[in-house]
PDB file of C-alpha atoms in Angstrom:
ATOM      1  CA  THR A   1      20.103   6.880  -0.248  1.00  0.00           C
ATOM      2  CA  THR A   2      17.911   9.457   1.189  1.00  0.00           C
ATOM      3  CA  ALA A   3      18.733  12.172  -2.220  1.00  0.00           C
ATOM      4  CA  CYS A   4      18.417   8.421  -5.039  1.00  0.00           C
ATOM      5  CA  LEU A   5      15.609   8.001  -2.648  1.00  0.00           C
ATOM      6  CA  CYS A   6      13.400  11.406  -3.402  1.00  0.00           C
ATOM      7  CA  LEU A   7      14.032  11.123  -7.124  1.00  0.00           C
ATOM      8  CA  VAL A   8      12.697   7.702  -6.769  1.00  0.00           C
ATOM      9  CA  LEU A   9       9.598   9.110  -5.258  1.00  0.00           C
ATOM     10  CA  SER A  10       8.958  11.679  -7.507  1.00  0.00           C
ATOM     11  CA  ALA A  11       9.566  10.082 -10.586  1.00  0.00           C
ATOM     12  CA  MET A  12       6.107   7.398  -9.331  1.00  0.00           C
ATOM     13  CA  ALA A  13       4.084  10.470  -8.658  1.00  0.00           C
ATOM     14  CA  VAL A  14       0.156   9.924  -9.719  1.00  0.00           C
ATOM     15  CA  THR A  15      -2.745  11.764  -9.216  1.00  0.00           C
ATOM     16  CA  GLU A  16      -4.415   8.633  -7.764  1.00  0.00           C
ATOM     17  CA  GLY A  17      -3.771   6.320  -5.291  1.00  0.00           C
ATOM     18  CA  TRP A  18      -3.221   2.865  -5.825  1.00  0.00           C
ATOM     19  CA  ILE A  19      -5.459   0.083  -3.754  1.00  0.00           C
ATOM     20  CA  PHE A  20      -4.732  -3.119  -3.616  1.00  0.00           C
ATOM     21  CA  ASP A  21      -7.042  -4.527  -0.527  1.00  0.00           C
ATOM     22  CA  ILE A  22      -9.718  -2.985   1.725  1.00  0.00           C
ATOM     23  CA  GLN A  23      -9.910  -4.325   5.089  1.00  0.00           C
ATOM     24  CA  ARG A  24     -13.352  -3.950   7.212  1.00  0.00           C
ATOM     25  CA  PHE A  25     -13.450  -4.655  10.654  1.00  0.00           C
ATOM     26  CA  SER A  26      -9.872  -4.341  11.255  1.00  0.00           C
ATOM     27  CA  VAL A  27      -9.173  -4.646  14.647  1.00  0.00           C
ATOM     28  CA  TYR A  28      -5.466  -4.897  15.164  1.00  0.00           C
ATOM     29  CA  ASP A  29      -3.746  -2.122  13.362  1.00  0.00           C
ATOM     30  CA  GLY A  30      -5.138   0.983  15.774  1.00  0.00           C
ATOM     31  CA  PRO A  31      -8.002   2.213  18.233  1.00  0.00           C
ATOM     32  CA  GLY A  32     -11.180   0.623  18.192  1.00  0.00           C
ATOM     33  CA  ILE A  33     -12.952  -1.163  14.946  1.00  0.00           C
ATOM     34  CA  ARG A  34     -11.000  -0.004  11.188  1.00  0.00           C
ATOM     35  CA  THR A  35     -11.233   0.193   7.801  1.00  0.00           C
ATOM     36  CA  ASN A  36      -8.165  -0.603   6.468  1.00  0.00           C
ATOM     37  CA  VAL A  37      -6.570   0.600   3.589  1.00  0.00           C
ATOM     38  CA  PHE A  38      -3.848  -1.535   1.768  1.00  0.00           C
ATOM     39  CA  LEU A  39      -1.349   0.390  -0.571  1.00  0.00           C
ATOM     40  CA  GLN A  40       0.650  -0.081  -3.503  1.00  0.00           C
ATOM     41  CA  GLY A  41       4.126   0.038  -3.741  1.00  0.00           C
ATOM     42  CA  CYS A  42       7.183  -0.285  -0.891  1.00  0.00           C
ATOM     43  CA  PRO A  43      10.666   0.775  -1.015  1.00  0.00           C
ATOM     44  CA  LEU A  44      11.728  -1.999   0.821  1.00  0.00           C
ATOM     45  CA  SER A  45      12.692  -5.911   0.586  1.00  0.00           C
ATOM     46  CA  CYS A  46      11.703  -7.425   3.550  1.00  0.00           C
ATOM     47  CA  ALA A  47      12.784 -11.759   2.895  1.00  0.00           C
ATOM     48  CA  TRP A  48       9.694 -12.224   5.467  1.00  0.00           C
ATOM     49  CA  CYS A  49       7.180  -9.952   3.307  1.00  0.00           C
ATOM     50  CA  HIS A  50       3.626 -10.347   3.814  1.00  0.00           C
ATOM     51  CA  ASN A  51       1.988  -8.685   1.624  1.00  0.00           C
ATOM     52  CA  PRO A  52       4.395  -9.141  -2.067  1.00  0.00           C
ATOM     53  CA  GLU A  53       1.551  -8.537  -3.860  1.00  0.00           C
ATOM     54  CA  GLY A  54       1.668  -5.143  -2.192  1.00  0.00           C
ATOM     55  CA  LYS A  55       5.875  -4.343  -3.184  1.00  0.00           C
ATOM     56  CA  PRO A  56       5.122  -2.797  -7.429  1.00  0.00           C
ATOM     57  CA  PHE A  57       4.206   0.474  -7.799  1.00  0.00           C
ATOM     58  CA  ARG A  58       1.750  -0.473 -10.279  1.00  0.00           C
ATOM     59  CA  PRO A  59      -0.945  -3.599 -10.255  1.00  0.00           C
ATOM     60  CA  VAL A  60       0.084  -7.099 -10.564  1.00  0.00           C
ATOM     61  CA  LEU A  61      -1.273  -9.723 -11.777  1.00  0.00           C
ATOM     62  CA  ARG A  62      -1.296 -13.429 -10.428  1.00  0.00           C
ATOM     63  CA  PHE A  63      -1.830 -16.403 -11.902  1.00  0.00           C
ATOM     64  CA  TYR A  64      -2.395 -19.598 -10.255  1.00  0.00           C
ATOM     65  CA  PRO A  65      -1.708 -22.567 -11.774  1.00  0.00           C
ATOM     66  CA  ASP A  66      -2.815 -24.750  -9.856  1.00  0.00           C
ATOM     67  CA  LYS A  67      -5.674 -23.908 -11.101  1.00  0.00           C
ATOM     68  CA  CYS A  68      -5.349 -23.714 -14.774  1.00  0.00           C
ATOM     69  CA  ALA A  69      -7.531 -25.887 -16.611  1.00  0.00           C
ATOM     70  CA  GLY A  70      -5.485 -24.932 -19.936  1.00  0.00           C
ATOM     71  CA  CYS A  71      -8.575 -23.766 -21.967  1.00  0.00           C
ATOM     72  CA  GLY A  72      -6.822 -21.121 -23.764  1.00  0.00           C
ATOM     73  CA  ALA A  73      -9.745 -18.248 -22.822  1.00  0.00           C
ATOM     74  CA  CYS A  74      -6.823 -15.389 -21.674  1.00  0.00           C
ATOM     75  CA  ALA A  75      -5.412 -15.879 -24.412  1.00  0.00           C
ATOM     76  CA  ALA A  76      -8.397 -15.365 -26.341  1.00  0.00           C
ATOM     77  CA  ALA A  77      -9.535 -11.983 -24.593  1.00  0.00           C
ATOM     78  CA  CYS A  78      -6.190 -10.551 -24.221  1.00  0.00           C
ATOM     79  CA  PRO A  79      -5.853  -7.346 -26.810  1.00  0.00           C
ATOM     80  CA  ASN A  80      -3.104  -7.259 -26.838  1.00  0.00           C
ATOM     81  CA  GLY A  81      -1.276 -10.674 -27.449  1.00  0.00           C
ATOM     82  CA  ALA A  82      -0.006 -10.951 -24.442  1.00  0.00           C
ATOM     83  CA  ILE A  83      -0.372 -14.071 -23.638  1.00  0.00           C
ATOM     84  CA  HIS A  84      -0.296 -17.052 -25.210  1.00  0.00           C
ATOM     85  CA  MET A  85      -0.224 -20.823 -25.495  1.00  0.00           C
ATOM     86  CA  GLU A  86       2.152 -23.770 -25.473  1.00  0.00           C
ATOM     87  CA  ASP A  87       1.563 -27.061 -24.848  1.00  0.00           C
ATOM     88  CA  HIS A  88      -2.212 -26.495 -23.375  1.00  0.00           C
ATOM     89  CA  LYS A  89      -0.360 -23.933 -20.707  1.00  0.00           C
ATOM     90  CA  PRO A  90      -0.501 -19.971 -20.789  1.00  0.00           C
ATOM     91  CA  VAL A  91       2.485 -17.900 -21.220  1.00  0.00           C
ATOM     92  CA  TRP A  92       2.447 -14.503 -20.564  1.00  0.00           C
ATOM     93  CA  ASN A  93       4.797 -11.767 -21.656  1.00  0.00           C
ATOM     94  CA  SER A  94       4.841  -8.984 -19.429  1.00  0.00           C
ATOM     95  CA  LEU A  95       6.041  -5.962 -21.038  1.00  0.00           C
ATOM     96  CA  SER A  96       3.045  -6.751 -23.727  1.00  0.00           C
ATOM     97  CA  CYS A  97       0.758  -6.460 -20.563  1.00  0.00           C
ATOM     98  CA  THR A  98      -1.545  -3.274 -19.730  1.00  0.00           C
ATOM     99  CA  PHE A  99      -3.435  -4.899 -16.492  1.00  0.00           C
ATOM    100  CA  CYS A 100      -6.668  -4.206 -18.396  1.00  0.00           C
ATOM    101  CA  GLY A 101      -7.968  -7.183 -16.561  1.00  0.00           C
ATOM    102  CA  LYS A 102      -9.822  -8.910 -19.596  1.00  0.00           C
ATOM    103  CA  CYS A 103      -8.000 -12.576 -18.435  1.00  0.00           C
ATOM    104  CA  ALA A 104      -8.584 -12.531 -15.043  1.00  0.00           C
ATOM    105  CA  ASP A 105     -12.998 -11.509 -16.466  1.00  0.00           C
ATOM    106  CA  VAL A 106     -12.795 -14.382 -18.694  1.00  0.00           C
ATOM    107  CA  CYS A 107     -10.956 -17.230 -16.644  1.00  0.00           C
ATOM    108  CA  PRO A 108     -13.625 -19.840 -15.450  1.00  0.00           C
ATOM    109  CA  ALA A 109     -11.248 -21.022 -12.808  1.00  0.00           C
ATOM    110  CA  SER A 110     -10.449 -18.308 -11.471  1.00  0.00           C
ATOM    111  CA  ALA A 111      -6.981 -18.936 -12.040  1.00  0.00           C
ATOM    112  CA  ARG A 112      -5.830 -15.131 -12.762  1.00  0.00           C
ATOM    113  CA  GLU A 113      -6.400 -12.153 -10.307  1.00  0.00           C
ATOM    114  CA  ILE A 114      -5.935  -8.363 -10.629  1.00  0.00           C
ATOM    115  CA  VAL A 115      -4.301  -6.744  -7.933  1.00  0.00           C
ATOM    116  CA  GLY A 116      -3.947  -2.744  -7.634  1.00  0.00           C
ATOM    117  CA  TYR A 117      -7.185  -0.306  -8.986  1.00  0.00           C
ATOM    118  CA  GLU A 118      -6.742   3.203  -8.650  1.00  0.00           C
ATOM    119  CA  TYR A 119      -8.955   5.360  -6.861  1.00  0.00           C
ATOM    120  CA  THR A 120     -10.011   8.763  -7.013  1.00  0.00           C
ATOM    121  CA  VAL A 121     -10.251  10.540  -3.689  1.00  0.00           C
ATOM    122  CA  LYS A 122     -13.299  11.594  -3.752  1.00  0.00           C
ATOM    123  CA  GLU A 123     -14.093   7.013  -4.766  1.00  0.00           C
ATOM    124  CA  LEU A 124     -12.139   6.311  -1.335  1.00  0.00           C
ATOM    125  CA  VAL A 125     -13.748   8.751   0.544  1.00  0.00           C
ATOM    126  CA  LYS A 126     -18.210   7.135  -0.366  1.00  0.00           C
ATOM    127  CA  GLU A 127     -15.450   3.706   0.281  1.00  0.00           C
ATOM    128  CA  LEU A 128     -14.998   4.008   3.590  1.00  0.00           C
ATOM    129  CA  MET A 129     -17.088   6.481   4.847  1.00  0.00           C
ATOM    130  CA  LYS A 130     -20.071   3.163   4.391  1.00  0.00           C
ATOM    131  CA  ASP A 131     -17.968   2.553   7.681  1.00  0.00           C
ATOM    132  CA  GLN A 132     -19.020   5.573  10.092  1.00  0.00           C
ATOM    133  CA  MET A 133     -21.094   4.283  12.405  1.00  0.00           C
ATOM    134  CA  PHE A 134     -18.510   1.259  13.142  1.00  0.00           C
ATOM    135  CA  TYR A 135     -16.274   4.425  13.938  1.00  0.00           C
ATOM    136  CA  GLU A 136     -18.396   6.531  16.024  1.00  0.00           C
ATOM    137  CA  GLU A 137     -19.314   3.565  18.051  1.00  0.00           C
ATOM    138  CA  SER A 138     -15.823   2.542  19.122  1.00  0.00           C
ATOM    139  CA  GLY A 139     -14.036   5.608  18.954  1.00  0.00           C
ATOM    140  CA  GLY A 140     -11.927   3.779  15.364  1.00  0.00           C
ATOM    141  CA  GLY A 141     -11.202   5.245  12.065  1.00  0.00           C
ATOM    142  CA  VAL A 142      -9.557   4.482   8.818  1.00  0.00           C
ATOM    143  CA  THR A 143      -5.964   2.654   9.153  1.00  0.00           C
ATOM    144  CA  PHE A 144      -3.973   3.564   6.053  1.00  0.00           C
ATOM    145  CA  SER A 145      -0.705   0.097   5.518  1.00  0.00           C
ATOM    146  CA  GLY A 146       0.968  -1.414   2.500  1.00  0.00           C
ATOM    147  CA  GLY A 147       2.956  -1.650   0.890  1.00  0.00           C
ATOM    148  CA  GLU A 148       4.554   1.662   2.245  1.00  0.00           C
ATOM    149  CA  VAL A 149       1.982   4.817   2.554  1.00  0.00           C
ATOM    150  CA  MET A 150       4.311   7.522   3.177  1.00  0.00           C
ATOM    151  CA  ALA A 151       6.382   6.153  -0.333  1.00  0.00           C
ATOM    152  CA  MET A 152       2.798   7.193  -2.494  1.00  0.00           C
ATOM    153  CA  ASP A 153       2.142  10.468  -4.126  1.00  0.00           C
ATOM    154  CA  MET A 154       1.828  12.566  -0.906  1.00  0.00           C
ATOM    155  CA  ASP A 155      -0.440  14.679  -3.427  1.00  0.00           C
ATOM    156  CA  PHE A 156      -3.425  12.159  -3.304  1.00  0.00           C
ATOM    157  CA  ILE A 157      -1.866  10.951   1.007  1.00  0.00           C
ATOM    158  CA  LEU A 158      -2.830  14.287   2.059  1.00  0.00           C
ATOM    159  CA  ALA A 159      -5.883  15.146   0.666  1.00  0.00           C
ATOM    160  CA  MET A 160      -7.380  11.944   1.924  1.00  0.00           C
ATOM    161  CA  ALA A 161      -6.057  12.510   5.414  1.00  0.00           C
ATOM    162  CA  LYS A 162      -7.151  16.189   5.214  1.00  0.00           C
ATOM    163  CA  GLU A 163     -11.136  15.318   3.883  1.00  0.00           C
ATOM    164  CA  LEU A 164     -10.484  11.718   6.755  1.00  0.00           C
ATOM    165  CA  LYS A 165     -10.202  15.140   9.358  1.00  0.00           C
ATOM    166  CA  ARG A 166     -12.609  16.933   8.074  1.00  0.00           C
ATOM    167  CA  GLN A 167     -15.081  14.119   8.651  1.00  0.00           C
ATOM    168  CA  ASP A 168     -14.409  13.926  11.317  1.00  0.00           C
ATOM    169  CA  VAL A 169     -12.871  10.275  10.912  1.00  0.00           C
ATOM    170  CA  THR A 170      -9.221   9.241  12.171  1.00  0.00           C
ATOM    171  CA  LEU A 171      -6.302   8.489  10.695  1.00  0.00           C
ATOM    172  CA  THR A 172      -3.404   5.870  11.751  1.00  0.00           C
ATOM    173  CA  ILE A 173      -0.822   5.268   9.523  1.00  0.00           C
ATOM    174  CA  ASP A 174       0.972   1.659   9.633  1.00  0.00           C
ATOM    175  CA  THR A 175       4.429   3.051   8.249  1.00  0.00           C
ATOM    176  CA  CYS A 176       8.490   1.201   7.575  1.00  0.00           C
ATOM    177  CA  GLY A 177       9.295   4.991   8.678  1.00  0.00           C
ATOM    178  CA  TYR A 178      11.532   4.245   4.959  1.00  0.00           C
ATOM    179  CA  VAL A 179      11.044   7.951   3.269  1.00  0.00           C
ATOM    180  CA  PRO A 180      12.747  11.321   3.242  1.00  0.00           C
ATOM    181  CA  TYR A 181      11.351  13.389   6.016  1.00  0.00           C
ATOM    182  CA  GLU A 182       9.760  15.992   4.403  1.00  0.00           C
ATOM    183  CA  ARG A 183       6.676  13.579   3.921  1.00  0.00           C
ATOM    184  CA  PHE A 184       6.024  13.312   7.477  1.00  0.00           C
ATOM    185  CA  GLU A 185       6.685  16.773   8.593  1.00  0.00           C
ATOM    186  CA  LYS A 186       3.046  17.239   5.239  1.00  0.00           C
ATOM    187  CA  ILE A 187       0.921  14.290   6.993  1.00  0.00           C
ATOM    188  CA  LEU A 188       1.358  15.262  10.716  1.00  0.00           C
ATOM    189  CA  PRO A 189      -1.050  17.610  11.261  1.00  0.00           C
ATOM    190  CA  TYR A 190      -3.844  15.559  10.089  1.00  0.00           C
ATOM    191  CA  VAL A 191      -2.623  11.678  11.868  1.00  0.00           C
ATOM    192  CA  ASN A 192      -4.235  10.186  14.902  1.00  0.00           C
ATOM    193  CA  THR A 193      -1.486   7.679  15.324  1.00  0.00           C
ATOM    194  CA  PHE A 194       1.537   6.198  13.401  1.00  0.00           C
ATOM    195  CA  LEU A 195       2.251   3.221  13.907  1.00  0.00           C
ATOM    196  CA  TYR A 196       5.784   2.482  13.593  1.00  0.00           C
ATOM    197  CA  ASP A 197       7.505  -0.761  11.830  1.00  0.00           C
ATOM    198  CA  VAL A 198      11.383  -0.631  12.942  1.00  0.00           C
ATOM    199  CA  LYS A 199      12.085  -4.195  11.414  1.00  0.00           C
ATOM    200  CA  VAL A 200      15.156  -4.786  12.646  1.00  0.00           C
ATOM    201  CA  MET A 201      17.678  -3.196  15.197  1.00  0.00           C
ATOM    202  CA  ASP A 202      21.235  -4.019  13.925  1.00  0.00           C
ATOM    203  CA  PRO A 203      22.338  -1.489  11.137  1.00  0.00           C
ATOM    204  CA  GLU A 204      23.736  -4.844   8.993  1.00  0.00           C
ATOM    205  CA  LEU A 205      21.516  -6.979   9.246  1.00  0.00           C
ATOM    206  CA  HIS A 206      18.717  -4.603   8.162  1.00  0.00           C
ATOM    207  CA  LYS A 207      20.596  -4.581   4.833  1.00  0.00           C
ATOM    208  CA  LYS A 208      20.556  -8.300   4.424  1.00  0.00           C
ATOM    209  CA  TYR A 209      16.892  -8.770   5.500  1.00  0.00           C
ATOM    210  CA  MET A 210      15.394  -5.042   3.767  1.00  0.00           C
ATOM    211  CA  GLY A 211      18.093  -4.402   1.506  1.00  0.00           C
ATOM    212  CA  THR A 212      18.653  -1.607   2.799  1.00  0.00           C
ATOM    213  CA  ASP A 213      20.723  -0.196   6.531  1.00  0.00           C
ATOM    214  CA  ASN A 214      17.688   1.298   8.824  1.00  0.00           C
ATOM    215  CA  LYS A 215      19.680   4.572   9.090  1.00  0.00           C
ATOM    216  CA  LEU A 216      17.060   7.320   7.046  1.00  0.00           C
ATOM    217  CA  ILE A 217      14.323   5.041   9.455  1.00  0.00           C
ATOM    218  CA  LEU A 218      16.652   5.734  13.207  1.00  0.00           C
ATOM    219  CA  GLU A 219      16.657   9.152  12.188  1.00  0.00           C
ATOM    220  CA  ASN A 220      12.437   9.708  11.018  1.00  0.00           C
ATOM    221  CA  LEU A 221      11.749   7.802  14.396  1.00  0.00           C
ATOM    222  CA  VAL A 222      13.457  10.469  17.072  1.00  0.00           C
ATOM    223  CA  ARG A 223      12.559  13.187  13.988  1.00  0.00           C
ATOM    224  CA  LEU A 224       9.313  11.998  14.565  1.00  0.00           C
ATOM    225  CA  SER A 225       8.768  11.368  18.382  1.00  0.00           C
ATOM    226  CA  GLN A 226      10.869  15.183  18.412  1.00  0.00           C
ATOM    227  CA  ASP A 227       7.654  16.700  16.120  1.00  0.00           C
ATOM    228  CA  GLY A 228       4.732  15.296  18.999  1.00  0.00           C
ATOM    229  CA  ALA A 229       3.957  12.292  16.732  1.00  0.00           C
ATOM    230  CA  ARG A 230       1.906   9.308  19.024  1.00  0.00           C
ATOM    231  CA  ILE A 231       3.695   6.742  17.373  1.00  0.00           C
ATOM    232  CA  TYR A 232       2.678   2.461  18.981  1.00  0.00           C
TER     233      TYR A 232
END
């Protein structure tokens, strides 16, 4: 329900934003040449999710067993004992892991990778403004994607949106729409375009494949349109 969703979202508020990828020279996520920022965390559980590493509202440790040489370097480097070796294979205890990344740093086979890093507004703006020339020459800008942008800490998203507007950089937000509408009201004055991802129209099929019905999503789409947003 919307009430439960509000409680979950408020409990996850952070002072920085979790970013799991920054993709430069993107030409399919809004007008012009854009820098696409993928934010961590999504309230849906889509059966065909193409960014599963972006679903949790926290960092993710990815392990590629086909690359692992069984050397034990990761276990030796872990300061919390979250990895131990059994039959020359690393066994990971997620409850003890703090996602410090030391196991990934020492792995000679690149079998481990931390996905998700915290950025402050200042750090992220500095990174995005490296591509300012492309924005100016192509009519592009920055696109926030995910995960689900609108489920992130709104203080961080709003601060980013305001700073990009101050820098005269256009902002596109790619969203599934499954958040309380108050979040859209806050961000609307600073967003040039919404890429609104309506995945399935039938509510029962939506619940089957995404884990929830689409009532809130469709209601938000109507309200966003009524409030004058530019929507693709």
